[in-house]
Amino acid sequence: TERTYIMVKPDGVERGLVGEIIKRFENKGFQLIALELKTPDQEHLEKHYADLSSKPFFPGLIKYMKSGPVVAMVWKGKGVVKAGRVLLGETNPLASLPGTIRGDFALDVGRNIAHGSDSVENAEKEIALWFPKGVVHHDRVIEKLIYE
Ligand code: GTP
Ligand code: MG
């Protein structure tokens, strides 16, 4: 089954939005298969955002991401990569609809609360980077209530 890497960024953790974000993924029916509060170092964050390294906002992005602990998670389920991005909203919170995480809780692109992988391929790379020891394997009892 498809998996994605979701991370509550330091502003989301500091503002007490971890439970709110987890709740939205749980409510939708996705399965949590890894979760850890982490304080990633510069090198780790530069790897995570490697494709943005040439952008002018990159140093500020890394500084923001180092400003406090993050909550690293892996969620599993049908279409979870795309659906995770739908739950998050647009990169720019002001362009995000109410009902999305960024639409409901954020204003600034540089303080947008949470991260979600943008493709299945990148999700697997990010899961390997953040959870090198792997994830939990468990078959939920409720699976047949969520999937046809
Ligand atoms: P992530 O889920 O965090 O990867 O966001 P995204 O996929 O919606 O956007 P992208 O990967 O392009 O950018 C990663 C992060 O860099 C964004 O979530 C923002 O926090 C930040 N960012 C992107 N574009 C800008 C920008 O133009 N200005 C600033 N200050 N930050 C930006
Ligand atoms: Mg991205």
PDB file of N, CA and C in Angstrom, residues 46-101:
ATOM      1  N   GLU A  46      19.026  19.679   5.167  1.00  0.00           N
ATOM      2  CA  GLU A  46      19.490  20.000   3.813  1.00  0.00           C
ATOM      3  C   GLU A  46      19.252  18.820   2.869  1.00  0.00           C
ATOM      4  N   LYS A  47      19.351  17.607   3.391  1.00  0.00           N
ATOM      5  CA  LYS A  47      19.029  16.428   2.572  1.00  0.00           C
ATOM      6  C   LYS A  47      17.533  16.376   2.276  1.00  0.00           C
ATOM      7  N   HIS A  48      16.730  16.623   3.301  1.00  0.00           N
ATOM      8  CA  HIS A  48      15.271  16.565   3.137  1.00  0.00           C
ATOM      9  C   HIS A  48      14.792  17.560   2.074  1.00  0.00           C
ATOM     10  N   TYR A  49      15.348  18.775   2.100  1.00  0.00           N
ATOM     11  CA  TYR A  49      14.932  19.819   1.158  1.00  0.00           C
ATOM     12  C   TYR A  49      15.968  20.037   0.055  1.00  0.00           C
ATOM     13  N   ALA A  50      16.718  19.004  -0.309  1.00  0.00           N
ATOM     14  CA  ALA A  50      17.828  19.126  -1.272  1.00  0.00           C
ATOM     15  C   ALA A  50      17.405  19.783  -2.589  1.00  0.00           C
ATOM     16  N   ASP A  51      16.215  19.463  -3.085  1.00  0.00           N
ATOM     17  CA  ASP A  51      15.800  20.018  -4.388  1.00  0.00           C
ATOM     18  C   ASP A  51      15.503  21.518  -4.330  1.00  0.00           C
ATOM     19  N   LEU A  52      15.485  22.100  -3.124  1.00  0.00           N
ATOM     20  CA  LEU A  52      15.232  23.544  -3.004  1.00  0.00           C
ATOM     21  C   LEU A  52      16.510  24.320  -2.678  1.00  0.00           C
ATOM     22  N   SER A  53      17.672  23.642  -2.715  1.00  0.00           N
ATOM     23  CA  SER A  53      18.919  24.245  -2.207  1.00  0.00           C
ATOM     24  C   SER A  53      19.342  25.511  -2.954  1.00  0.00           C
ATOM     25  N   SER A  54      18.900  25.667  -4.203  1.00  0.00           N
ATOM     26  CA  SER A  54      19.290  26.863  -4.960  1.00  0.00           C
ATOM     27  C   SER A  54      18.309  28.035  -4.789  1.00  0.00           C
ATOM     28  N   LYS A  55      17.223  27.811  -4.057  1.00  0.00           N
ATOM     29  CA  LYS A  55      16.208  28.869  -3.900  1.00  0.00           C
ATOM     30  C   LYS A  55      16.690  29.954  -2.924  1.00  0.00           C
ATOM     31  N   PRO A  56      16.286  31.197  -3.156  1.00  0.00           N
ATOM     32  CA  PRO A  56      16.702  32.278  -2.254  1.00  0.00           C
ATOM     33  C   PRO A  56      16.197  32.103  -0.823  1.00  0.00           C
ATOM     34  N   PHE A  57      15.063  31.424  -0.649  1.00  0.00           N
ATOM     35  CA  PHE A  57      14.507  31.253   0.697  1.00  0.00           C
ATOM     36  C   PHE A  57      15.079  30.043   1.433  1.00  0.00           C
ATOM     37  N   PHE A  58      16.008  29.313   0.784  1.00  0.00           N
ATOM     38  CA  PHE A  58      16.518  28.065   1.375  1.00  0.00           C
ATOM     39  C   PHE A  58      17.144  28.253   2.769  1.00  0.00           C
ATOM     40  N   PRO A  59      18.083  29.241   2.938  1.00  0.00           N
ATOM     41  CA  PRO A  59      18.674  29.408   4.284  1.00  0.00           C
ATOM     42  C   PRO A  59      17.611  29.691   5.352  1.00  0.00           C
ATOM     43  N   GLY A  60      16.636  30.536   5.011  1.00  0.00           N
ATOM     44  CA  GLY A  60      15.553  30.839   5.957  1.00  0.00           C
ATOM     45  C   GLY A  60      14.701  29.611   6.252  1.00  0.00           C
ATOM     46  N   LEU A  61      14.478  28.802   5.240  1.00  0.00           N
ATOM     47  CA  LEU A  61      13.697  27.567   5.402  1.00  0.00           C
ATOM     48  C   LEU A  61      14.395  26.611   6.380  1.00  0.00           C
ATOM     49  N   ILE A  62      15.706  26.464   6.216  1.00  0.00           N
ATOM     50  CA  ILE A  62      16.460  25.553   7.091  1.00  0.00           C
ATOM     51  C   ILE A  62      16.479  26.088   8.527  1.00  0.00           C
ATOM     52  N   LYS A  63      16.656  27.407   8.658  1.00  0.00           N
ATOM     53  CA  LYS A  63      16.666  28.034   9.990  1.00  0.00           C
ATOM     54  C   LYS A  63      15.319  27.813  10.699  1.00  0.00           C
ATOM     55  N   TYR A  64      14.233  28.010   9.960  1.00  0.00           N
ATOM     56  CA  TYR A  64      12.870  27.775  10.465  1.00  0.00           C
ATOM     57  C   TYR A  64      12.706  26.316  10.910  1.00  0.00           C
ATOM     58  N   MET A  65      13.174  25.407  10.081  1.00  0.00           N
ATOM     59  CA  MET A  65      12.988  23.988  10.381  1.00  0.00           C
ATOM     60  C   MET A  65      13.842  23.524  11.570  1.00  0.00           C
ATOM     61  N   LYS A  66      14.904  24.320  11.894  1.00  0.00           N
ATOM     62  CA  LYS A  66      15.780  24.005  13.032  1.00  0.00           C
ATOM     63  C   LYS A  66      15.346  24.710  14.307  1.00  0.00           C
ATOM     64  N   SER A  67      14.254  25.502  14.235  1.00  0.00           N
ATOM     65  CA  SER A  67      13.902  26.367  15.353  1.00  0.00           C
ATOM     66  C   SER A  67      13.235  25.625  16.518  1.00  0.00           C
ATOM     67  N   GLY A  68      12.947  24.355  16.345  1.00  0.00           N
ATOM     68  CA  GLY A  68      12.343  23.571  17.418  1.00  0.00           C
ATOM     69  C   GLY A  68      12.082  22.165  16.940  1.00  0.00           C
ATOM     70  N   PRO A  69      11.567  21.314  17.826  1.00  0.00           N
ATOM     71  CA  PRO A  69      11.310  19.934  17.428  1.00  0.00           C
ATOM     72  C   PRO A  69      10.228  19.828  16.347  1.00  0.00           C
ATOM     73  N   VAL A  70      10.336  18.781  15.552  1.00  0.00           N
ATOM     74  CA  VAL A  70       9.318  18.459  14.553  1.00  0.00           C
ATOM     75  C   VAL A  70       8.713  17.099  14.907  1.00  0.00           C
ATOM     76  N   VAL A  71       7.503  16.849  14.418  1.00  0.00           N
ATOM     77  CA  VAL A  71       6.908  15.523  14.596  1.00  0.00           C
ATOM     78  C   VAL A  71       6.908  14.819  13.243  1.00  0.00           C
ATOM     79  N   ALA A  72       7.741  13.805  13.148  1.00  0.00           N
ATOM     80  CA  ALA A  72       7.907  13.031  11.918  1.00  0.00           C
ATOM     81  C   ALA A  72       6.955  11.840  11.942  1.00  0.00           C
ATOM     82  N   MET A  73       6.231  11.650  10.832  1.00  0.00           N
ATOM     83  CA  MET A  73       5.235  10.567  10.782  1.00  0.00           C
ATOM     84  C   MET A  73       5.226   9.886   9.425  1.00  0.00           C
ATOM     85  N   VAL A  74       4.840   8.618   9.433  1.00  0.00           N
ATOM     86  CA  VAL A  74       4.528   7.939   8.182  1.00  0.00           C
ATOM     87  C   VAL A  74       3.081   7.468   8.249  1.00  0.00           C
ATOM     88  N   TRP A  75       2.328   7.810   7.198  1.00  0.00           N
ATOM     89  CA  TRP A  75       0.922   7.397   7.088  1.00  0.00           C
ATOM     90  C   TRP A  75       0.756   6.509   5.872  1.00  0.00           C
ATOM     91  N   LYS A  76      -0.132   5.539   6.004  1.00  0.00           N
ATOM     92  CA  LYS A  76      -0.327   4.534   4.963  1.00  0.00           C
ATOM     93  C   LYS A  76      -1.793   4.494   4.545  1.00  0.00           C
ATOM     94  N   GLY A  77      -2.035   4.224   3.249  1.00  0.00           N
ATOM     95  CA  GLY A  77      -3.412   4.049   2.790  1.00  0.00           C
ATOM     96  C   GLY A  77      -3.558   4.362   1.317  1.00  0.00           C
ATOM     97  N   LYS A  78      -4.749   4.087   0.809  1.00  0.00           N
ATOM     98  CA  LYS A  78      -5.067   4.299  -0.599  1.00  0.00           C
ATOM     99  C   LYS A  78      -4.881   5.769  -0.985  1.00  0.00           C
ATOM    100  N   GLY A  79      -4.021   6.018  -1.965  1.00  0.00           N
ATOM    101  CA  GLY A  79      -3.841   7.376  -2.472  1.00  0.00           C
ATOM    102  C   GLY A  79      -3.322   8.381  -1.459  1.00  0.00           C
ATOM    103  N   VAL A  80      -2.591   7.918  -0.445  1.00  0.00           N
ATOM    104  CA  VAL A  80      -2.262   8.789   0.697  1.00  0.00           C
ATOM    105  C   VAL A  80      -1.315   9.942   0.343  1.00  0.00           C
ATOM    106  N   VAL A  81      -0.498   9.791  -0.696  1.00  0.00           N
ATOM    107  CA  VAL A  81       0.427  10.879  -1.043  1.00  0.00           C
ATOM    108  C   VAL A  81      -0.366  12.095  -1.504  1.00  0.00           C
ATOM    109  N   LYS A  82      -1.229  11.887  -2.490  1.00  0.00           N
ATOM    110  CA  LYS A  82      -2.060  12.988  -3.018  1.00  0.00           C
ATOM    111  C   LYS A  82      -3.056  13.478  -1.964  1.00  0.00           C
ATOM    112  N   ALA A  83      -3.698  12.533  -1.310  1.00  0.00           N
ATOM    113  CA  ALA A  83      -4.710  12.896  -0.305  1.00  0.00           C
ATOM    114  C   ALA A  83      -4.082  13.674   0.855  1.00  0.00           C
ATOM    115  N   GLY A  84      -2.855  13.322   1.210  1.00  0.00           N
ATOM    116  CA  GLY A  84      -2.145  14.033   2.274  1.00  0.00           C
ATOM    117  C   GLY A  84      -1.924  15.484   1.894  1.00  0.00           C
ATOM    118  N   ARG A  85      -1.581  15.711   0.615  1.00  0.00           N
ATOM    119  CA  ARG A  85      -1.386  17.091   0.133  1.00  0.00           C
ATOM    120  C   ARG A  85      -2.718  17.846   0.095  1.00  0.00           C
ATOM    121  N   VAL A  86      -3.799  17.125  -0.203  1.00  0.00           N
ATOM    122  CA  VAL A  86      -5.126  17.765  -0.178  1.00  0.00           C
ATOM    123  C   VAL A  86      -5.484  18.177   1.257  1.00  0.00           C
ATOM    124  N   LEU A  87      -5.231  17.306   2.210  1.00  0.00           N
ATOM    125  CA  LEU A  87      -5.499  17.644   3.616  1.00  0.00           C
ATOM    126  C   LEU A  87      -4.659  18.842   4.059  1.00  0.00           C
ATOM    127  N   LEU A  88      -3.418  18.922   3.577  1.00  0.00           N
ATOM    128  CA  LEU A  88      -2.526  20.036   3.953  1.00  0.00           C
ATOM    129  C   LEU A  88      -2.957  21.359   3.330  1.00  0.00           C
ATOM    130  N   GLY A  89      -3.378  21.337   2.077  1.00  0.00           N
ATOM    131  CA  GLY A  89      -3.667  22.573   1.350  1.00  0.00           C
ATOM    132  C   GLY A  89      -2.485  22.993   0.497  1.00  0.00           C
ATOM    133  N   GLU A  90      -2.557  24.224  -0.024  1.00  0.00           N
ATOM    134  CA  GLU A  90      -1.511  24.733  -0.911  1.00  0.00           C
ATOM    135  C   GLU A  90      -0.267  25.136  -0.107  1.00  0.00           C
ATOM    136  N   THR A  91       0.874  25.235  -0.810  1.00  0.00           N
ATOM    137  CA  THR A  91       2.118  25.675  -0.158  1.00  0.00           C
ATOM    138  C   THR A  91       1.910  27.028   0.521  1.00  0.00           C
ATOM    139  N   ASN A  92       1.243  27.945  -0.197  1.00  0.00           N
ATOM    140  CA  ASN A  92       0.925  29.260   0.357  1.00  0.00           C
ATOM    141  C   ASN A  92      -0.411  29.189   1.119  1.00  0.00           C
ATOM    142  N   PRO A  93      -0.380  29.339   2.423  1.00  0.00           N
ATOM    143  CA  PRO A  93      -1.603  29.179   3.224  1.00  0.00           C
ATOM    144  C   PRO A  93      -2.743  30.109   2.818  1.00  0.00           C
ATOM    145  N   LEU A  94      -2.407  31.295   2.290  1.00  0.00           N
ATOM    146  CA  LEU A  94      -3.473  32.219   1.882  1.00  0.00           C
ATOM    147  C   LEU A  94      -4.206  31.719   0.643  1.00  0.00           C
ATOM    148  N   ALA A  95      -3.587  30.811  -0.107  1.00  0.00           N
ATOM    149  CA  ALA A  95      -4.238  30.214  -1.279  1.00  0.00           C
ATOM    150  C   ALA A  95      -4.935  28.902  -0.918  1.00  0.00           C
ATOM    151  N   SER A  96      -4.868  28.505   0.345  1.00  0.00           N
ATOM    152  CA  SER A  96      -5.444  27.233   0.801  1.00  0.00           C
ATOM    153  C   SER A  96      -6.880  27.420   1.258  1.00  0.00           C
ATOM    154  N   LEU A  97      -7.744  26.515   0.860  1.00  0.00           N
ATOM    155  CA  LEU A  97      -9.150  26.608   1.247  1.00  0.00           C
ATOM    156  C   LEU A  97      -9.343  26.311   2.731  1.00  0.00           C
ATOM    157  N   PRO A  98     -10.333  26.970   3.341  1.00  0.00           N
ATOM    158  CA  PRO A  98     -10.741  26.561   4.688  1.00  0.00           C
ATOM    159  C   PRO A  98     -11.099  25.067   4.658  1.00  0.00           C
ATOM    160  N   GLY A  99     -10.804  24.388   5.735  1.00  0.00           N
ATOM    161  CA  GLY A  99     -11.012  22.938   5.742  1.00  0.00           C
ATOM    162  C   GLY A  99      -9.709  22.184   5.549  1.00  0.00           C
ATOM    163  N   THR A 100      -8.713  22.875   4.976  1.00  0.00           N
ATOM    164  CA  THR A 100      -7.375  22.282   4.892  1.00  0.00           C
ATOM    165  C   THR A 100      -6.564  22.742   6.111  1.00  0.00           C
ATOM    166  N   ILE A 101      -5.496  22.019   6.390  1.00  0.00           N
ATOM    167  CA  ILE A 101      -4.669  22.341   7.565  1.00  0.00           C
ATOM    168  C   ILE A 101      -4.064  23.745   7.418  1.00  0.00           C
TER     169      ILE A 101
END
